[in-house]
Short mmCIF file of C-alpha atoms and ligand atoms in Angstrom, two decimals:
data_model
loop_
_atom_site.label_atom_id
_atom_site.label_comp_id
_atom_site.label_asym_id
_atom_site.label_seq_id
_atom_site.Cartn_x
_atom_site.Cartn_y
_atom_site.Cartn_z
CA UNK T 1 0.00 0.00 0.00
CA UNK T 2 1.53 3.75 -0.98
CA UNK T 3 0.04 6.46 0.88
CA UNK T 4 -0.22 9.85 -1.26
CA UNK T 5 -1.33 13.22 0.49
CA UNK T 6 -2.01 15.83 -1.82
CA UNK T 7 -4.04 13.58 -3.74
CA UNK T 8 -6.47 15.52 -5.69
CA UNK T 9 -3.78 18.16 -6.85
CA UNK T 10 -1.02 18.86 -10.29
CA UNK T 11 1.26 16.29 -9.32
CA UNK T 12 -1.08 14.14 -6.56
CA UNK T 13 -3.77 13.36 -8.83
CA UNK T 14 -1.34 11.81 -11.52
CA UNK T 15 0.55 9.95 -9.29
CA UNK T 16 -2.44 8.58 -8.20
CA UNK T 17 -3.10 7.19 -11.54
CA UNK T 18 0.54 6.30 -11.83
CA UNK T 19 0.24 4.08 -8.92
CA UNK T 20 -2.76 2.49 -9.94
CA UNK T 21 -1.80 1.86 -13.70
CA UNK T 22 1.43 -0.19 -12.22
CA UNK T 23 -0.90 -2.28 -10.37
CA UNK T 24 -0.17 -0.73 -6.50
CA UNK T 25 -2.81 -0.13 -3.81
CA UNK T 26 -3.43 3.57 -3.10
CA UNK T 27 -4.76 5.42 -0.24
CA UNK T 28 -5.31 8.99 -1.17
CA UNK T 29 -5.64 11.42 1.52
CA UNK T 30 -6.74 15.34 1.47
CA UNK T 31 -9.66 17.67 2.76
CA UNK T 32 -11.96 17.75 0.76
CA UNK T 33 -13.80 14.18 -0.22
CA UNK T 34 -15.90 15.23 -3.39
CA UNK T 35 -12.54 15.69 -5.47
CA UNK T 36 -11.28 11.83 -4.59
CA UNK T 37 -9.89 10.23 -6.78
CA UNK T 38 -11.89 7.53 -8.27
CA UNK T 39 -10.86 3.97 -8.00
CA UNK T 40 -8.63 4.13 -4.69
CA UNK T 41 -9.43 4.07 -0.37
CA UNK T 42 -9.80 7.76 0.41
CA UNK T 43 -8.80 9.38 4.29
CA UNK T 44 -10.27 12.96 4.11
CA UNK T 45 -7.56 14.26 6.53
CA UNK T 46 -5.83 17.70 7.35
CA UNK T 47 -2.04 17.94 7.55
CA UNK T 48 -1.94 19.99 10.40
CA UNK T 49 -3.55 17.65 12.68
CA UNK T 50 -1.19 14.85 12.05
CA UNK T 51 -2.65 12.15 14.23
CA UNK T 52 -5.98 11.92 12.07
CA UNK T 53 -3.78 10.89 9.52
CA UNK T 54 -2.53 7.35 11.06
CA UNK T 55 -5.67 5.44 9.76
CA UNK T 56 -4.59 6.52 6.16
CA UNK T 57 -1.09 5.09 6.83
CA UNK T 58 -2.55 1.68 8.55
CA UNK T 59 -0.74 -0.85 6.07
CA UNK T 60 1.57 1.50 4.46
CA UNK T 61 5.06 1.18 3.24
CA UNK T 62 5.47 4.25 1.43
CA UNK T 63 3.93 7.67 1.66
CA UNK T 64 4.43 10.65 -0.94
CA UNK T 65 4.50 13.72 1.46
CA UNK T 66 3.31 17.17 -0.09
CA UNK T 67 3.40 20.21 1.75
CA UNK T 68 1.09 22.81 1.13
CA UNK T 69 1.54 26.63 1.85
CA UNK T 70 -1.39 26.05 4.47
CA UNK T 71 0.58 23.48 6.04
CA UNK T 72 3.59 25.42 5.92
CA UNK T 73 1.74 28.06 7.88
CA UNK T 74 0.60 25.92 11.25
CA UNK T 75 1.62 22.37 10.50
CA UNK T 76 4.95 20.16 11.85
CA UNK T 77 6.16 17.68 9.49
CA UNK T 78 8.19 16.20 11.96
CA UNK T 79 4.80 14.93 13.60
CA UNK T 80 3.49 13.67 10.49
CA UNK T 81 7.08 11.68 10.22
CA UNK T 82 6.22 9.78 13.81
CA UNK T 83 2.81 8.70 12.90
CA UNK T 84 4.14 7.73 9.58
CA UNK T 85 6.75 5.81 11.54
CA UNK T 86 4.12 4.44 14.42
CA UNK T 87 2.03 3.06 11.71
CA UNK T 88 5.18 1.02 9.74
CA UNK T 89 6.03 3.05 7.10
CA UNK T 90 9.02 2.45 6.11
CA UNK T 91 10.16 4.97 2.77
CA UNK T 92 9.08 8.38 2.26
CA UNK T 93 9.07 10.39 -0.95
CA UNK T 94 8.99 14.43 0.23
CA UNK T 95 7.92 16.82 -2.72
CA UNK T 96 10.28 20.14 -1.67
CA UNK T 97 11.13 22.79 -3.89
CA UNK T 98 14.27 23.83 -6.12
CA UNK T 99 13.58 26.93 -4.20
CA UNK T 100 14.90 25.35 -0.32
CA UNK T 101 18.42 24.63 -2.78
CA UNK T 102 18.75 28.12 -3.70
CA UNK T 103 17.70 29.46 0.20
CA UNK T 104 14.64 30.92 -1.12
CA UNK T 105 12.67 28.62 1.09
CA UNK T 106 13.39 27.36 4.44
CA UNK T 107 15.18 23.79 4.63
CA UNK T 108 12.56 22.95 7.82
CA UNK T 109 10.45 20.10 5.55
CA UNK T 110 13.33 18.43 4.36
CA UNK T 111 14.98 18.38 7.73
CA UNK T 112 11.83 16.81 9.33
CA UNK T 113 12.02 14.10 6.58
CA UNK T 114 15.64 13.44 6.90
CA UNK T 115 15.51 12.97 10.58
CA UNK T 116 12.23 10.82 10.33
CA UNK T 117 14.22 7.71 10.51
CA UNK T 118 12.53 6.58 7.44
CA UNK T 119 14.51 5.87 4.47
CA UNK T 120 13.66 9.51 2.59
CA UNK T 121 13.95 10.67 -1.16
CA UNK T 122 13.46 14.93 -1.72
CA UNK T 123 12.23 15.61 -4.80
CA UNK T 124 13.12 19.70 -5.61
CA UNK T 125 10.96 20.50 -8.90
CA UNK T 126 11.32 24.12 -10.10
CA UNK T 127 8.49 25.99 -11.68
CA UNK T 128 5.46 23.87 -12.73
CA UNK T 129 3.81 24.22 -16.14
CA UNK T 130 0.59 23.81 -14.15
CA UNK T 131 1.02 27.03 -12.67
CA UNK T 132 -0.30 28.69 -16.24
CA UNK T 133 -3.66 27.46 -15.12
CA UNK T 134 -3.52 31.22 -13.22
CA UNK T 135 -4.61 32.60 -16.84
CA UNK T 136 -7.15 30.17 -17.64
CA UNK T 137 -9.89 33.06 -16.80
CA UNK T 138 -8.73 35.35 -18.46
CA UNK T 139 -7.42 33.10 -21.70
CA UNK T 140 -11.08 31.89 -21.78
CA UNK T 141 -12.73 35.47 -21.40
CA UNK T 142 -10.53 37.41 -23.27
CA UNK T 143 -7.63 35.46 -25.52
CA UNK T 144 -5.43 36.89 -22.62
CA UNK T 145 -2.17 36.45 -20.19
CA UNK T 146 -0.68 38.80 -18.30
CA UNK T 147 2.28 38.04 -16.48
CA UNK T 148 5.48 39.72 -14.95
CA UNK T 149 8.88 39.10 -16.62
CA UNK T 150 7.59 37.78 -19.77
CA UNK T 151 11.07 37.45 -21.18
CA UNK T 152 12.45 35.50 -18.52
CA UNK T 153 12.79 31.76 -18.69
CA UNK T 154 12.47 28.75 -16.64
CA UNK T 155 12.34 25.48 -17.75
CA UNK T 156 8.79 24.72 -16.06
CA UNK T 157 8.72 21.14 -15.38
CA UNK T 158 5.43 19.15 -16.13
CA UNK T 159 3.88 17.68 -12.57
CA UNK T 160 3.57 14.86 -14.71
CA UNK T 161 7.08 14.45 -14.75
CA UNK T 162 6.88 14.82 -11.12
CA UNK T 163 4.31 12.13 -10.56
CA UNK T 164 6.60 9.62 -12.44
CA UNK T 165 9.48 10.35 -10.94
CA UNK T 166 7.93 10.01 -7.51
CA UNK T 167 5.80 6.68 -8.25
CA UNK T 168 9.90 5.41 -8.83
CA UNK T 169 11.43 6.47 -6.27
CA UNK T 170 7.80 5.02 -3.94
CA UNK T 171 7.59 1.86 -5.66
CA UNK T 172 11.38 0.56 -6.19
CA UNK T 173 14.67 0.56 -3.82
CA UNK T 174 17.70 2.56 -4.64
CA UNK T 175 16.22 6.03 -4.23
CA UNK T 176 17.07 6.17 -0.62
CA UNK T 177 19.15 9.47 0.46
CA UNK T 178 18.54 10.73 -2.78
CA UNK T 179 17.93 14.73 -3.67
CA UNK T 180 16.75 14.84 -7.05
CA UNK T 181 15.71 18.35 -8.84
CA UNK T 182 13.68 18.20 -11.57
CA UNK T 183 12.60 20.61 -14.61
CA UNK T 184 11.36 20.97 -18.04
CA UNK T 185 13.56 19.98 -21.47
CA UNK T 186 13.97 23.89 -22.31
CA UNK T 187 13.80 26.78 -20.34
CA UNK T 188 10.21 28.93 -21.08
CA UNK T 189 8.96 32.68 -21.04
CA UNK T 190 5.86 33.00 -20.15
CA UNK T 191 5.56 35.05 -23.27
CA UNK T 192 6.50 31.56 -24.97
CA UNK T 193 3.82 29.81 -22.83
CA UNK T 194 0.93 32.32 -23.59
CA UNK T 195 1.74 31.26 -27.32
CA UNK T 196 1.81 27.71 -26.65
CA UNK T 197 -1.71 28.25 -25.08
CA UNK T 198 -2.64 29.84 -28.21
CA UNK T 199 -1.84 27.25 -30.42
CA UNK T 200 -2.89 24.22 -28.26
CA UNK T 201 -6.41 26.73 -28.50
CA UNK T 202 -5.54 27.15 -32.71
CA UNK T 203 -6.27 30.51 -31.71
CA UNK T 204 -3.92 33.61 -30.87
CA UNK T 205 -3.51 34.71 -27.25
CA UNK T 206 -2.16 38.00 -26.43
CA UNK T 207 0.79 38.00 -23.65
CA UNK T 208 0.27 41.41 -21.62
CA UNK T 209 3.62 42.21 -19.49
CA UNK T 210 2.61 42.78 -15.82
CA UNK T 211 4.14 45.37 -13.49
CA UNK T 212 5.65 43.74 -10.42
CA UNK T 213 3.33 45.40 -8.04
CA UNK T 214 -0.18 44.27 -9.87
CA UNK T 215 1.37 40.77 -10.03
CA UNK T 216 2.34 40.74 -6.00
CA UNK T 217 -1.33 41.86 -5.49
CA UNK T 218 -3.01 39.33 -7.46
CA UNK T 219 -0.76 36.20 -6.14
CA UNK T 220 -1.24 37.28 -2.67
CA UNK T 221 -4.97 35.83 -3.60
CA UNK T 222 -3.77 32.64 -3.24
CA UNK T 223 -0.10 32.39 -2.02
CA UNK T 224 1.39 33.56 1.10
CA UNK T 225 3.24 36.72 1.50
CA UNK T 226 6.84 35.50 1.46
CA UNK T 227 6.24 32.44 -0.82
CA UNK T 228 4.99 35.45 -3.39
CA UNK T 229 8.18 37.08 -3.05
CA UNK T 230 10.40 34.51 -3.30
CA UNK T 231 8.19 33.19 -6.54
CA UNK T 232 8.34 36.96 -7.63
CA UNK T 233 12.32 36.71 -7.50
CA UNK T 234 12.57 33.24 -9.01
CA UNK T 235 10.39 34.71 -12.34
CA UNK T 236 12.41 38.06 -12.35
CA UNK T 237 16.11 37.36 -11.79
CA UNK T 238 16.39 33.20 -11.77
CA UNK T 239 20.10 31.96 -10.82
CA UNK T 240 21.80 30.40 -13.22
CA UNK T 241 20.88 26.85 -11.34
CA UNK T 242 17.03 27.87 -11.41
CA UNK T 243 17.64 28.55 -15.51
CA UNK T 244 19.63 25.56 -16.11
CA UNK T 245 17.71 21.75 -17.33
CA UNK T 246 18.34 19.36 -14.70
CA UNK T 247 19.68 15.90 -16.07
CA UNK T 248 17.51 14.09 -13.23
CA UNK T 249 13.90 13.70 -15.30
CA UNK T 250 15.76 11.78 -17.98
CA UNK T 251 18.35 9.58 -16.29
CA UNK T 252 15.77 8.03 -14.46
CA UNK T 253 12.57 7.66 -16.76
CA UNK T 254 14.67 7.23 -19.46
CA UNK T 255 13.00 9.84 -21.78
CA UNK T 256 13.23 13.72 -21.51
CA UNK T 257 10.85 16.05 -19.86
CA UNK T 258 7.60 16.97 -21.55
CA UNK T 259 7.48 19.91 -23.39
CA UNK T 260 5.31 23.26 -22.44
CA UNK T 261 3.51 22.46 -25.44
CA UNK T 262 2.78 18.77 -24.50
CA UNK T 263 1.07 20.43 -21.12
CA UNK T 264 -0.77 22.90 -22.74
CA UNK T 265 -2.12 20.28 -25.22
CA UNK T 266 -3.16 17.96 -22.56
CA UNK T 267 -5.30 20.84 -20.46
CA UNK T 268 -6.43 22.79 -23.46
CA UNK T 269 -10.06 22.40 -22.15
CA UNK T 270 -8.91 24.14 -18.94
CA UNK T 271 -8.63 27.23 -21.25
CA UNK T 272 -11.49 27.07 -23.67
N1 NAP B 301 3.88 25.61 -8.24
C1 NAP B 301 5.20 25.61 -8.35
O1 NAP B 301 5.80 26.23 -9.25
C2 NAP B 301 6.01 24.83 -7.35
C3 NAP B 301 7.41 24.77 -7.49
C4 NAP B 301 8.16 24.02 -6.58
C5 NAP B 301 7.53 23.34 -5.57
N2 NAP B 301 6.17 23.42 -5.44
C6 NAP B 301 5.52 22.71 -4.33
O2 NAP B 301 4.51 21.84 -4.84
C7 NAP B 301 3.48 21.71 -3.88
C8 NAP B 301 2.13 21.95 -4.55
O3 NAP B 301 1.86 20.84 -5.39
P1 NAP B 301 0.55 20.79 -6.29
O4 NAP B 301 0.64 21.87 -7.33
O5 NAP B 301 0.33 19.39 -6.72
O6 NAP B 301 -0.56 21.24 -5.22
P2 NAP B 301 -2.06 21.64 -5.49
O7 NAP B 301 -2.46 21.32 -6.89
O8 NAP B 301 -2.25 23.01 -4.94
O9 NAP B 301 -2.81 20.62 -4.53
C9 NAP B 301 -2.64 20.62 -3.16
C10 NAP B 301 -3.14 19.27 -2.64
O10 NAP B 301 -2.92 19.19 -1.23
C11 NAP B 301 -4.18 19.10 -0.55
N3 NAP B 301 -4.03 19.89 0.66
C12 NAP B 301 -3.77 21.23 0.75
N4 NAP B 301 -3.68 21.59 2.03
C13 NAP B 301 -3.87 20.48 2.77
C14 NAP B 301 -3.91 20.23 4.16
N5 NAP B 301 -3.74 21.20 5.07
N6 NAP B 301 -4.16 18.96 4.57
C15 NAP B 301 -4.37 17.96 3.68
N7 NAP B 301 -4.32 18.15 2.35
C16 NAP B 301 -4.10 19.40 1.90
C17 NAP B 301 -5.20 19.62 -1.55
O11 NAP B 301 -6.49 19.09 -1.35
P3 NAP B 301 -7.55 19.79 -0.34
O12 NAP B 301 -7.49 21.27 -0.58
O13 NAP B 301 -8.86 19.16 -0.69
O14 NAP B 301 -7.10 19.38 1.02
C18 NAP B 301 -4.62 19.06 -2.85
O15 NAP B 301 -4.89 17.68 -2.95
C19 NAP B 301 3.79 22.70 -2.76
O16 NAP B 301 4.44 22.01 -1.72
C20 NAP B 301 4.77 23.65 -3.40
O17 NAP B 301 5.66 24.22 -2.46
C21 NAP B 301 5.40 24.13 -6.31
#
């Protein structure tokens, strides 16, 4: 049995899948039971009450760990680590951030994971392509993105990619200790991305460059106050380690990345 938190999210929902497709049992855990998955034991559980969560991990011997920015705000991972441990599980896959390599975010996650006593894999993805789903109100209403620093790229991983890595590194020894980052094939601007939107949609979509300050207001919507400024940083003035491809994605599926496009193709309805 694999235990996945996060379930019904960009890189929960097809690891999910992942798992199931290779024949595993899944128990897929978040707040809100209407989005469950279908097909798999669900445990509607919060993160920041950790010891609701040992009924989810009954039977497990590997749980994918994702860490919200709620839970960042009042939850302790290392908590979550001693039920997990209490209840037998014995490998733990932590989706971090490429962000906690560059000191943008605090290391406090991975340091509860790699003093669980649980053999521990950190997976450090940069940018997700999923995070374009921002402009799929105003792509739908309008044929529109705005953005900050539309000439500035990243190579946005896929949480795809993500999910496959981390259904590896759940499902098979040898991942153990292991810090892998993990990114697109080619670094992309969001004015690049608006235009892949626009021809996944066969129609054009107009990339609108965003002052700083509009962008800060609108992310603080949905984002916390620092992780918008260190996100705001990351899009404006990348290191050259947040710019560069990691090899990781294709040593160990043993194809490259998806594309920008291939994302955009896949979630085109999310935009009509
Ligand atoms: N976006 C990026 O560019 C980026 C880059 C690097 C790293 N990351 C990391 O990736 C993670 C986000 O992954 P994602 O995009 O797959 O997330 P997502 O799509 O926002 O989904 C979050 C998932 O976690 C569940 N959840 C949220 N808060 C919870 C809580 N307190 N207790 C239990 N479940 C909770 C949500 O379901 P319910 O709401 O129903 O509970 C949902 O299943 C974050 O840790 C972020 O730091 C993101």
């Amino acid at each position: 049995m694999i235990t996945v938190t996060g379930a019904t999210g960009n890189v929960g929902r097809p690891l999910v899948q992942a798992l199931v497709e290779a024949g595993e049992e899944v128990t897929a855990v978040s707040r809100t039971a209407s989005r469950a998955p279908e097909g798999v034991r669900f445990h509607r559980a919060d993160l920041t009450e950790p010891r609701r969560l040992a009924p989810a991990l009954e039977g497990s011997d590997a749980l994918f760990m994702l860490t919200s920015a709620d839970f960042m705000a009042g939850g302790d991972l290392g908590e979550v680590m001693a039920v997990a441990r209490t209840a037998g599980v014995k490998r733990v896959v932590l989706l971090s951030s490429q962000g906690v390599a560059s000191g943008r975010h605090p290391s406090s996650m991975e340091d509860a994971v790699r003093q669980s006593g649980l053999e521990w894999t950190v997976l450090r993805p940069g940018n997700f392509a999923s995070n374009a789903l921002q402009w799929a109100d105003s792509v739908r209403d309008r044929r529109e993105v705005a953005a900050p620093f539309g000439d500035v790229a990243l190579p946005a991983v896929d949480p795809a990619d993500i999910a496959a890595v981390a259904a590896l590194a759940l499902r098979r020894p040898g991942h153990g200790g292991e810090v892998y980052t993990l990114t697109g094939p080619e670094p992309v601007s969001p004015r690049q991305q608006a235009a892949a939107i626009g021809d996944a949609l066969a129609e054009p979509v107009r990339f609108v460059e965003e002052a700083r300050d509009r962008a800060r207001a609108r992310m603080l919507g949905f984002m916390p106050g620092p992780v918008v400024e260190a996100t705001l940083d990351v899009l404006g003035a990348p290191s050259a380690a947040e710019r560069a491809v990691s090899p990781d994605v294709e040593r160990l599926l043993g194809r490259p990345p998806r594309t920008f496009a291939d994302w955009a193709a896949r979630h085109v309805t999310a935009f009509k």
